[in-house]
Amino acid sequence: MTVRIYEGSGEPAGGGSMSRRSFLRTGTAAAGGITALAAALSPLRELTSDDIPSVESFVQKHYKEMTPKDMEAALARIRARVEKRCGVRPEIRDIRPLDGVEFVYALNLSRCIGCRKCVHACVAENNQSRSPEIQYIRVIEMPRGTLDVEQGNHHYDRPKVPDEGHFYLPVQCHQCANPPCVRVCPVEATWQEPDGITVIDYDWCIGCRYCEAACPYWARRFNFTQPRIPAGQINPNMSYLSNRPRGKGVMEKCHYCLHRTRTGRMPACLEVCPTGSRKFGNVLDPESEVSYILRTKRVFVLKEEAGTLPRFFYYFDERYPRGLDPEAIEIERRLRAEEGDAYGALPGADGPAPQRVAAARWDGGSVA
Amino acid sequence: MRTYLTFLYRCFRLSFVGDWRYYTWMFVLTAVSLLGLNAYCKQFVHGLVTTGMTDQVSWGLYIANFTFLVGMAAAAVMLVIPAYIYRNRELHHLVIFGELFAVSAIVMAMLFVTVDLGRPERFLHLLRRFNFPASMLTWDIIVLNGYLLLNLHICGYLIYCAYRGRRPGKLFYIPFVFVAMVWAITIHTVTAFLYSGLGSRPFWNSAVVAPRFLASAFSAGPAFLILTLQVLRRFTAYEVADRALMTLRGIVTVALAINMFLLGSEAFTEFYTDAAHGASAKYLFLGLHGRSALVPWIWVSIAMNLVAMTILFMPLSRRLALLNAACVLLIVGIWIEKGMGMIIPAFVPTPLGEIVEYTPTLNESLVSLGIWAFGLLLYTIMVRITVPVLAGRLRENGTAPAEEGVAHA
């Protein structure tokens, strides 16, 4: 049996004139509908004036399109907002990159003891939300003999670090020269600056989190709710592209403390490190410490196969520059005596590959 | 212009006319939509903290539904191809219902992306700085909106012509039908590239993602249409031939078989090599380090798809009851496979090897249900208008020959 019901002309029954009953019925239905809609929308009453953007901030331009005047106005708005929200008048500027500078980080894994002081110094410096706490640096406790992060422990909790048998791998934004996060952003809210730092315009980000999915280093963080920072914990030294307080629903990440580093200071994570594992500087300056490290240490990057070309290097310290280590010289002398001409031959020729010596050294000899 | 506005007004009026079943159905859908709107308002106020998503699993139910619905929208093409290329007559007059479904599926998909945004009020930034062609998301925005416009044009034009009692001019819609045919493939391909283009997620970074998306879409979409067309012919005077349903059944069967084959190929590559990058697949199918939230889901999904495939391959499934059962099984099976099985495991473990599991919250589920209800509401209204117009009962000049209301039952 076919039940046919949905047919109709669209005209109310009875032609044009509406009966009293149908009028009442329509009226009741309409009133009910409006009440239900109002009830559904009622949570919006909890919106504070902070959540509703002013006209000026709504039409604020993208960072790269702002004139100096626009920027002054934007900074004034941010100052007022921070003062209202946190009770502190911030020193906020737009600090531009310096010519002839490309920042690079180098981290000595032989020295890092996994104390996480860098993690907390970063939070204090960069005005991250404290509740829920957002951290840019993740320290992974790694078993010796592997660089496979899936074997690491993110949540180690010991009375004392370092633990014998483990080494510690701190990871933060690698400021890649080929950043996948920048490529995927639909609105160009994130980009690479001339000094190599990938920044975010927090006032432009739409919060789609595509960059967070694209990052191979899990370096990006999202403000799932309005960030909260207790009064008195605000760092008033701010810049537009770095540590000014963020809003709800936008991304943030490590920016190599650009408000410090672009004015000649070191990043907060480096300053606090008790072991001196962290080295930072301008790779275009051949006299800089990082240039020296890149020249003399066996540095490597995480996930080289991802093709991201990180500006964050790791190394295991060898105490002496290559060729000056007495132990290595002794091994080399012995091998030359044993192998003669075969020593140091390229792959394909007979004899042990020389890099085996290095491999046995830097991981403490657990893997040969 | 005036005629067109009158047409729109009459369509609006028509969507409020029906019998008690229609009112009940619409009332329920409206109520669920409003529940979803209410849940979304809470999310808008408090942020995405109201969802189960974290920095570790940063996409969840919303993006899973989005992916599934893009596939459903693309599946409309599976009515168009037999009708326009193979000149299948039974399907020809049903194409419009597939396209209307594509419209509502695209609207739902867009709503799912919108509710996933942390700052939806900034969506206009897309018009001011558009990272095209670098970002696959911008490609997706273009193809989805293009597909929506194409389908709106085709359906709107055909319906309006019927209303005016004119023959549709071939030049005004046939080229668009063929463009939409190719376009349908692109929407799901681009959506797949959105994921497979990410080198940081080995689980997605596979060439088989796009073919798998298409295969699963071309089986779930037509399966949904098989069910819808039967509802249509049960409740309206519209003729839907059994042979049309059987054509769709053939498409569903083949597409499902291809989908299962691709799933098997993927699983083989992940498990036989046993490489480190197979961790997400291990987490999905077997569990990883004692965490196994997705394991029951994926096996239920595979079981549903296998049962559906077995039924479909048997001649017995020409019986509509069995065919419908198979369709329901495979729609649910593919929904799980694409949501729980495709989006979430790519985030577990994180690129730094941390394992954090994801469970949607109640609020997030309500928002999702609300969007589904709203999409079905939209589809019901569009079908409600289309049927009498195409049947010639709603015309420009005066009312229909007869008031066919409940009385006709």
mmCIF file of C-alpha atoms in Angstrom, chain A residues 132 205-210 212 222-226 247-251, chain B residues 39-55 57-63 111-120 358-361 363-364 367:
data_model
loop_
_atom_site.group_PDB
_atom_site.id
_atom_site.type_symbol
_atom_site.label_atom_id
_atom_site.label_comp_id
_atom_site.label_asym_id
_atom_site.label_seq_id
_atom_site.Cartn_x
_atom_site.Cartn_y
_atom_site.Cartn_z
ATOM 1 C CA PRO A 132 45.165 24.620 31.976
ATOM 2 C CA CYS A 205 44.507 32.753 13.568
ATOM 3 C CA ILE A 206 41.082 31.163 13.046
ATOM 4 C CA GLY A 207 41.884 28.133 15.203
ATOM 5 C CA CYS A 208 41.452 25.318 12.679
ATOM 6 C CA ARG A 209 44.447 23.419 14.151
ATOM 7 C CA TYR A 210 45.638 22.189 10.761
ATOM 8 C CA GLU A 212 48.987 21.314 14.858
ATOM 9 C CA PHE A 222 45.994 25.398 21.140
ATOM 10 C CA ASN A 223 44.090 27.531 23.626
ATOM 11 C CA PHE A 224 41.144 25.249 24.235
ATOM 12 C CA THR A 225 39.712 27.828 26.624
ATOM 13 C CA GLN A 226 40.365 31.362 27.824
ATOM 14 C CA GLY A 247 43.034 34.684 23.569
ATOM 15 C CA LYS A 248 40.771 31.679 23.513
ATOM 16 C CA GLY A 249 40.753 29.517 20.390
ATOM 17 C CA VAL A 250 44.113 30.402 18.830
ATOM 18 C CA MET A 251 47.409 28.581 18.347
ATOM 19 C CA ALA B 39 25.457 22.860 22.986
ATOM 20 C CA TYR B 40 27.313 24.904 20.398
ATOM 21 C CA CYS B 41 26.535 28.131 22.241
ATOM 22 C CA LYS B 42 28.143 26.611 25.335
ATOM 23 C CA GLN B 43 31.170 25.693 23.260
ATOM 24 C CA PHE B 44 31.288 29.195 21.797
ATOM 25 C CA VAL B 45 31.368 30.712 25.274
ATOM 26 C CA HIS B 46 33.824 28.344 26.951
ATOM 27 C CA GLY B 47 35.922 27.276 23.996
ATOM 28 C CA LEU B 48 36.766 23.866 22.570
ATOM 29 C CA VAL B 49 37.570 22.712 26.094
ATOM 30 C CA THR B 50 33.955 21.512 26.025
ATOM 31 C CA THR B 51 35.051 18.808 23.573
ATOM 32 C CA GLY B 52 37.204 15.767 24.203
ATOM 33 C CA MET B 53 39.961 17.118 21.999
ATOM 34 C CA THR B 54 43.427 17.880 23.348
ATOM 35 C CA ASP B 55 46.732 19.138 21.988
ATOM 36 C CA VAL B 57 44.365 14.481 19.617
ATOM 37 C CA SER B 58 43.561 17.834 18.090
ATOM 38 C CA TRP B 59 40.839 16.696 15.684
ATOM 39 C CA GLY B 60 37.944 14.494 16.695
ATOM 40 C CA LEU B 61 34.277 13.828 16.083
ATOM 41 C CA TYR B 62 33.714 17.040 14.098
ATOM 42 C CA ILE B 63 36.405 16.413 11.521
ATOM 43 C CA LEU B 111 28.875 23.269 9.553
ATOM 44 C CA PHE B 112 31.128 20.561 10.995
ATOM 45 C CA VAL B 113 34.251 22.477 9.951
ATOM 46 C CA THR B 114 32.808 25.705 11.286
ATOM 47 C CA VAL B 115 32.045 24.294 14.733
ATOM 48 C CA ASP B 116 35.586 22.917 14.816
ATOM 49 C CA LEU B 117 37.094 26.410 14.513
ATOM 50 C CA GLY B 118 38.500 28.050 17.612
ATOM 51 C CA ARG B 119 37.619 31.473 16.211
ATOM 52 C CA PRO B 120 34.614 31.068 13.907
ATOM 53 C CA TYR B 358 40.212 10.552 22.813
ATOM 54 C CA THR B 359 36.574 10.201 23.817
ATOM 55 C CA PRO B 360 34.006 12.691 22.592
ATOM 56 C CA THR B 361 32.167 14.582 25.316
ATOM 57 C CA ASN B 363 28.432 18.441 24.496
ATOM 58 C CA GLU B 364 30.452 17.617 21.405
ATOM 59 C CA VAL B 367 26.575 19.525 18.566
#
